[in-house]
């Protein structure tokens, strides 16, 4: 099943989140940045943390693993959503979805 044919998931209820994750994955290719740009990132603690997570969350071909990024950057929100889904219906978890997707956006932009 290709990505275009995949069944919608719970995070798809945040209409822009799948597109945001696509942009994240595309923008996470560190080879596309100059050394100067990468050194500027190291000046901010939040950016250093994000860079560490980006390096840790790489798949086989060097692409960003978005699930890993969500878990590492927003662990509390990720666990809260997982617990909600496990213990209730997906429809009752929209607040947790909003919390996780908002956190991921904030962490990415930090």
N, CA, C and O atoms as a DFTB+ gen file, in Angstrom:
440 C
 N C O
     1  1       0.853      -1.177       0.000
     2  2       0.000       0.000       0.000
     3  2       0.896       1.237       0.000
     4  3       1.749       1.372       0.877
     5  1       0.725       2.125      -0.945
     6  2       1.539       3.337      -1.019
     7  2       1.011       4.365      -0.029
     8  3      -0.083       4.223       0.518
     9  1       1.827       5.422       0.194
    10  2       1.402       6.464       1.133
    11  2       0.119       7.136       0.670
    12  3      -0.709       7.520       1.496
    13  1      -0.056       7.282      -0.628
    14  2      -1.260       7.936      -1.127
    15  2      -2.497       7.071      -0.888
    16  3      -3.614       7.587      -0.844
    17  1      -2.305       5.753      -0.733
    18  2      -3.431       4.842      -0.540
    19  2      -3.647       4.474       0.924
    20  3      -4.581       3.734       1.234
    21  1      -2.822       4.962       1.815
    22  2      -2.919       4.560       3.213
    23  2      -4.235       5.019       3.820
    24  3      -4.821       6.015       3.395
    25  1      -4.686       4.276       4.821
    26  2      -5.907       4.645       5.525
    27  2      -5.619       5.833       6.432
    28  3      -4.542       5.907       7.023
    29  1      -6.562       6.764       6.554
    30  2      -6.341       7.913       7.432
    31  2      -6.130       7.456       8.869
    32  3      -6.779       6.522       9.340
    33  1      -5.222       8.121       9.550
    34  2      -4.956       7.819      10.942
    35  2      -5.526       8.896      11.839
    36  3      -6.076       9.891      11.368
    37  1      -5.390       8.686      13.127
    38  2      -5.931       9.616      14.107
    39  2      -5.317      11.003      13.962
    40  3      -6.015      12.004      14.122
    41  1      -4.015      11.077      13.661
    42  2      -3.362      12.382      13.536
    43  2      -3.818      13.143      12.289
    44  3      -3.594      14.349      12.181
    45  1      -4.453      12.448      11.355
    46  2      -4.975      13.116      10.160
    47  2      -6.155      14.021      10.486
    48  3      -6.578      14.812       9.644
    49  1      -6.694      13.914      11.708
    50  2      -7.795      14.812      12.093
    51  2      -7.296      16.250      12.209
    52  3      -8.087      17.189      12.130
    53  1      -5.988      16.424      12.397
    54  2      -5.360      17.752      12.313
    55  2      -5.032      17.913      10.835
    56  3      -4.027      17.387      10.359
    57  1      -5.860      18.626      10.123
    58  2      -5.841      18.641       8.650
    59  2      -4.477      18.957       8.036
    60  3      -4.134      18.392       6.998
    61  1      -3.705      19.830       8.641
    62  2      -2.426      20.214       8.048
    63  2      -1.253      19.361       8.533
    64  3      -0.161      19.440       7.971
    65  1      -1.466      18.546       9.568
    66  2      -0.345      17.836      10.162
    67  2       0.373      16.892       9.176
    68  3       1.604      16.883       9.152
    69  1      -0.337      16.109       8.375
    70  2       0.394      15.263       7.409
    71  2       1.289      16.082       6.467
    72  3       2.404      15.666       6.149
    73  1       0.803      17.233       6.029
    74  2       1.629      18.099       5.172
    75  2       2.813      18.664       5.947
    76  3       3.920      18.759       5.418
    77  1       2.574      19.038       7.201
    78  2       3.646      19.561       8.035
    79  2       4.740      18.507       8.213
    80  3       5.927      18.819       8.111
    81  1       4.344      17.269       8.478
    82  2       5.320      16.188       8.651
    83  2       6.094      15.968       7.350
    84  3       7.299      15.718       7.382
    85  1       5.421      16.060       6.223
    86  2       6.121      15.940       4.937
    87  2       7.178      17.021       4.777
    88  3       8.287      16.752       4.316
    89  1       6.833      18.237       5.157
    90  2       7.807      19.334       5.094
    91  2       8.938      19.126       6.093
    92  3      10.090      19.451       5.805
    93  1       8.615      18.588       7.261
    94  2       9.639      18.283       8.261
    95  2      10.653      17.296       7.698
    96  3      11.862      17.512       7.780
    97  1      10.143      16.217       7.129
    98  2      11.021      15.168       6.604
    99  2      11.907      15.735       5.506
   100  3      13.106      15.461       5.459
   101  1      11.316      16.517       4.633
   102  2      12.096      17.124       3.545
   103  2      13.131      18.101       4.107
   104  3      14.267      18.133       3.635
   105  1      12.751      18.891       5.103
   106  2      13.641      19.896       5.670
   107  2      14.682      19.334       6.620
   108  3      15.569      20.062       7.064
   109  1      14.587      18.056       6.937
   110  2      15.504      17.448       7.899
   111  2      16.746      16.860       7.245
   112  3      17.554      16.227       7.926
   113  1      16.914      17.051       5.966
   114  2      18.096      16.535       5.284
   115  2      19.257      17.471       5.575
   116  3      19.401      18.509       4.928
   117  1      20.080      17.108       6.542
   118  2      21.149      17.987       7.011
   119  2      22.157      18.310       5.921
   120  3      22.804      19.356       5.963
   121  1      22.294      17.434       4.960
   122  2      23.258      17.700       3.881
   123  2      22.858      18.901       3.028
   124  3      23.676      19.423       2.271
   125  1      21.613      19.338       3.144
   126  2      21.136      20.488       2.380
   127  2      21.515      21.826       3.019
   128  3      21.244      22.883       2.448
   129  1      22.138      21.787       4.196
   130  2      22.481      23.009       4.906
   131  2      23.993      23.228       4.890
   132  3      24.774      22.278       4.933
   133  1      24.381      24.483       4.829
   134  2      25.810      24.807       4.860
   135  2      26.329      24.639       6.289
   136  3      25.551      24.591       7.243
   137  1      27.632      24.552       6.419
   138  2      28.250      24.459       7.737
   139  2      27.894      25.669       8.589
   140  3      27.643      25.550       9.788
   141  1      27.876      26.830       7.954
   142  2      27.546      28.061       8.674
   143  2      26.130      27.987       9.256
   144  3      25.908      28.383      10.400
   145  1      25.192      27.491       8.485
   146  2      23.817      27.368       8.975
   147  2      23.740      26.399      10.150
   148  3      23.022      26.648      11.119
   149  1      24.472      25.303      10.065
   150  2      24.447      24.337      11.153
   151  2      25.094      24.896      12.416
   152  3      24.625      24.613      13.519
   153  1      26.160      25.685      12.280
   154  2      26.793      26.291      13.449
   155  2      25.865      27.302      14.110
   156  3      25.894      27.447      15.332
   157  1      25.039      28.007      13.334
   158  2      24.088      28.955      13.913
   159  2      23.078      28.227      14.799
   160  3      22.656      28.747      15.831
   161  1      22.703      27.037      14.390
   162  2      21.753      26.230      15.160
   163  2      22.323      25.893      16.528
   164  3      21.589      25.835      17.515
   165  1      23.617      25.674      16.587
   166  2      24.242      25.254      17.842
   167  2      24.238      26.347      18.898
   168  3      24.543      26.071      20.058
   169  1      23.902      27.575      18.534
   170  2      23.877      28.682      19.478
   171  2      22.686      28.665      20.415
   172  3      22.747      29.272      21.485
   173  1      21.611      27.995      20.054
   174  2      20.408      27.965      20.881
   175  2      20.233      26.583      21.492
   176  3      20.287      25.585      20.772
   177  1      20.022      26.498      22.813
   178  2      19.828      25.184      23.444
   179  2      18.664      24.391      22.833
   180  3      18.783      23.182      22.633
   181  1      17.555      25.052      22.539
   182  2      16.412      24.334      21.970
   183  2      16.753      23.794      20.580
   184  3      16.308      22.709      20.206
   185  1      17.531      24.542      19.830
   186  2      17.938      24.082      18.503
   187  2      18.938      22.939      18.602
   188  3      18.904      22.010      17.795
   189  1      19.827      23.002      19.587
   190  2      20.779      21.894      19.791
   191  2      20.027      20.618      20.135
   192  3      20.371      19.541      19.649
   193  1      19.010      20.734      20.965
   194  2      18.199      19.571      21.349
   195  2      17.522      18.990      20.114
   196  3      17.524      17.776      19.910
   197  1      16.943      19.865      19.291
   198  2      16.273      19.395      18.079
   199  2      17.265      18.725      17.141
   200  3      16.950      17.694      16.547
   201  1      18.449      19.287      16.999
   202  2      19.468      18.695      16.132
   203  2      19.879      17.314      16.643
   204  3      20.079      16.392      15.853
   205  1      20.005      17.172      17.967
   206  2      20.341      15.868      18.550
   207  2      19.245      14.852      18.248
   208  3      19.533      13.705      17.907
   209  1      17.992      15.274      18.373
   210  2      16.875      14.375      18.071
   211  2      16.885      14.020      16.587
   212  3      16.648      12.868      16.223
   213  1      17.157      14.999      15.731
   214  2      17.207      14.732      14.291
   215  2      18.278      13.695      13.953
   216  3      18.069      12.835      13.098
   217  1      19.404      13.779      14.615
   218  2      20.474      12.817      14.349
   219  2      20.109      11.437      14.867
   220  3      20.458      10.427      14.254
   221  1      19.415      11.389      15.985
   222  2      19.020      10.125      16.598
   223  2      17.901       9.439      15.806
   224  3      17.845       8.211      15.751
   225  1      17.024      10.217      15.201
   226  2      15.819       9.679      14.564
   227  2      15.972       9.566      13.048
   228  3      15.188      10.134      12.288
   229  1      16.963       8.847      12.638
   230  2      17.209       8.619      11.210
   231  2      16.876       7.189      10.850
   232  3      17.190       6.259      11.593
   233  1      16.237       7.019       9.706
   234  2      15.947       5.683       9.196
   235  2      17.125       5.128       8.426
   236  3      18.210       5.708       8.431
   237  1      16.914       4.015       7.770
   238  2      17.975       3.324       7.039
   239  2      18.609       4.189       5.952
   240  3      19.817       4.108       5.727
   241  1      17.831       4.997       5.292
   242  2      18.344       5.801       4.182
   243  2      18.657       7.231       4.608
   244  3      18.813       8.108       3.758
   245  1      18.749       7.473       5.896
   246  2      19.095       8.797       6.389
   247  2      17.925       9.752       6.490
   248  3      18.102      10.914       6.854
   249  1      16.738       9.281       6.175
   250  2      15.550      10.134       6.271
   251  2      15.058      10.200       7.710
   252  3      15.256       9.271       8.493
   253  1      14.421      11.297       8.041
   254  2      13.866      11.486       9.371
   255  2      12.741      10.483       9.615
   256  3      11.858      10.314       8.774
   257  1      12.778       9.829      10.756
   258  2      11.698       8.957      11.211
   259  2      10.766       9.840      12.042
   260  3      11.078      10.176      13.184
   261  1       9.633      10.209      11.470
   262  2       8.724      11.159      12.115
   263  2       8.160      10.616      13.425
   264  3       7.952      11.380      14.368
   265  1       7.911       9.314      13.498
   266  2       7.406       8.726      14.743
   267  2       8.437       8.872      15.846
   268  3       8.100       9.243      16.970
   269  1       9.684       8.586      15.535
   270  2      10.768       8.748      16.503
   271  2      10.859      10.205      16.951
   272  3      11.008      10.473      18.143
   273  1      10.773      11.145      16.016
   274  2      10.834      12.562      16.374
   275  2       9.705      12.909      17.344
   276  3       9.935      13.595      18.340
   277  1       8.490      12.443      17.060
   278  2       7.350      12.723      17.941
   279  2       7.590      12.161      19.337
   280  3       7.333      12.837      20.333
   281  1       8.085      10.916      19.414
   282  2       8.338      10.280      20.709
   283  2       9.423      11.005      21.494
   284  3       9.281      11.236      22.695
   285  1      10.502      11.360      20.814
   286  2      11.641      11.973      21.497
   287  2      11.398      13.438      21.851
   288  3      11.771      13.885      22.936
   289  1      10.780      14.178      20.950
   290  2      10.572      15.614      21.171
   291  2       9.381      15.889      22.082
   292  3       9.382      16.862      22.835
   293  1       8.373      15.036      22.014
   294  2       7.115      15.276      22.733
   295  2       6.656      14.003      23.432
   296  3       5.517      13.566      23.271
   297  1       7.547      13.423      24.199
   298  2       7.281      12.134      24.827
   299  2       6.038      12.101      25.694
   300  3       5.252      11.157      25.607
   301  1       5.844      13.114      26.529
   302  2       4.675      13.122      27.421
   303  2       3.377      13.152      26.627
   304  3       2.435      12.422      26.937
   305  1       3.329      13.994      25.608
   306  2       2.136      14.101      24.776
   307  2       1.902      12.813      23.976
   308  3       0.763      12.379      23.802
   309  1       2.975      12.220      23.501
   310  2       2.887      10.972      22.738
   311  2       2.306       9.844      23.613
   312  3       1.415       9.110      23.185
   313  1       2.827       9.724      24.836
   314  2       2.359       8.684      25.756
   315  2       0.904       8.938      26.153
   316  3       0.111       8.000      26.228
   317  1       0.552      10.191      26.405
   318  2      -0.832      10.513      26.782
   319  2      -1.800      10.125      25.667
   320  3      -2.867       9.572      25.936
   321  1      -1.434      10.412      24.421
   322  2      -2.296      10.032      23.297
   323  2      -2.368       8.511      23.178
   324  3      -3.450       7.960      22.978
   325  1      -1.246       7.835      23.297
   326  2      -1.243       6.372      23.208
   327  2      -2.128       5.755      24.289
   328  3      -2.873       4.812      24.018
   329  1      -2.050       6.284      25.514
   330  2      -2.888       5.777      26.596
   331  2      -4.362       6.023      26.323
   332  3      -5.198       5.160      26.590
   333  1      -4.683       7.196      25.791
   334  2      -6.076       7.513      25.467
   335  2      -6.619       6.542      24.423
   336  3      -7.722       6.015      24.568
   337  1      -5.838       6.311      23.376
   338  2      -6.285       5.408      22.302
   339  2      -6.454       3.992      22.851
   340  3      -7.413       3.298      22.511
   341  1      -5.528       3.573      23.691
   342  2      -5.583       2.226      24.267
   343  2      -6.793       2.054      25.169
   344  3      -7.398       0.982      25.203
   345  1      -7.150       3.108      25.903
   346  2      -8.197       2.993      26.923
   347  2      -9.563       3.507      26.497
   348  3     -10.537       3.325      27.229
   349  1      -9.662       4.133      25.357
   350  2     -10.940       4.701      24.950
   351  2     -11.108       4.637      23.453
   352  3     -10.401       3.907      22.758
   353  1     -12.042       5.402      22.974
   354  2     -12.267       5.454      21.532
   355  2     -11.415       6.572      20.939
   356  3     -11.110       7.558      21.609
   357  1     -11.042       6.408      19.696
   358  2     -10.214       7.406      19.017
   359  2     -10.899       8.769      19.017
   360  3     -10.233       9.800      19.109
   361  1     -12.217       8.778      18.914
   362  2     -12.953      10.041      18.861
   363  2     -12.814      10.836      20.158
   364  3     -12.910      12.064      20.149
   365  1     -12.589      10.141      21.269
   366  2     -12.476      10.829      22.558
   367  2     -11.078      11.391      22.805
   368  3     -10.827      11.971      23.861
   369  1     -10.168      11.227      21.848
   370  2      -8.760      11.604      22.052
   371  2      -8.345      12.860      21.305
   372  3      -7.150      13.130      21.184
   373  1      -9.283      13.625      20.809
   374  2      -8.932      14.786      19.992
   375  2      -8.099      15.820      20.737
   376  3      -7.234      16.457      20.136
   377  1      -8.340      15.998      22.029
   378  2      -7.517      16.943      22.800
   379  2      -6.066      16.477      22.850
   380  3      -5.142      17.289      22.799
   381  1      -5.876      15.170      22.950
   382  2      -4.518      14.605      22.979
   383  2      -3.843      14.728      21.614
   384  3      -2.636      14.957      21.526
   385  1      -4.632      14.574      20.555
   386  2      -4.102      14.769      19.202
   387  2      -3.616      16.206      19.052
   388  3      -2.508      16.449      18.573
   389  1      -4.451      17.151      19.463
   390  2      -4.081      18.568      19.361
   391  2      -2.838      18.881      20.181
   392  3      -1.980      19.653      19.754
   393  1      -2.748      18.282      21.348
   394  2      -1.589      18.502      22.205
   395  2      -0.310      17.983      21.549
   396  3       0.713      18.668      21.548
   397  1      -0.369      16.779      20.994
   398  2       0.816      16.199      20.355
   399  2       1.203      16.958      19.092
   400  3       2.375      17.292      18.912
   401  1       0.250      17.235      18.225
   402  2       0.596      17.917      16.973
   403  2       1.097      19.332      17.241
   404  3       1.995      19.813      16.549
   405  1       0.522      20.004      18.241
   406  2       1.010      21.340      18.613
   407  2       2.424      21.286      19.162
   408  3       3.257      22.133      18.837
   409  1       2.693      20.290      19.993
   410  2       4.028      20.136      20.555
   411  2       5.054      19.864      19.454
   412  3       6.136      20.452      19.456
   413  1       4.723      18.987      18.525
   414  2       5.646      18.655      17.441
   415  2       5.959      19.911      16.618
   416  3       7.113      20.163      16.273
   417  1       4.936      20.680      16.313
   418  2       5.168      21.924      15.571
   419  2       6.075      22.877      16.352
   420  3       7.010      23.454      15.795
   421  1       5.791      23.033      17.637
   422  2       6.585      23.938      18.475
   423  2       8.030      23.466      18.571
   424  3       8.954      24.274      18.473
   425  1       8.228      22.185      18.760
   426  2       9.587      21.646      18.877
   427  2      10.351      21.800      17.554
   428  3      11.548      22.088      17.544
   429  1       9.649      21.607      16.463
   430  2      10.309      21.727      15.147
   431  2      10.768      23.162      14.899
   432  3      11.829      23.399      14.321
   433  1       9.950      24.111      15.344
   434  2      10.242      25.518      15.076
   435  2      11.160      26.128      16.135
   436  3      11.605      27.265      15.977
   437  1      11.452      25.389      17.217
   438  2      12.261      25.926      18.320
   439  2      13.639      26.342      17.859
   440  3      14.443      26.813      18.664
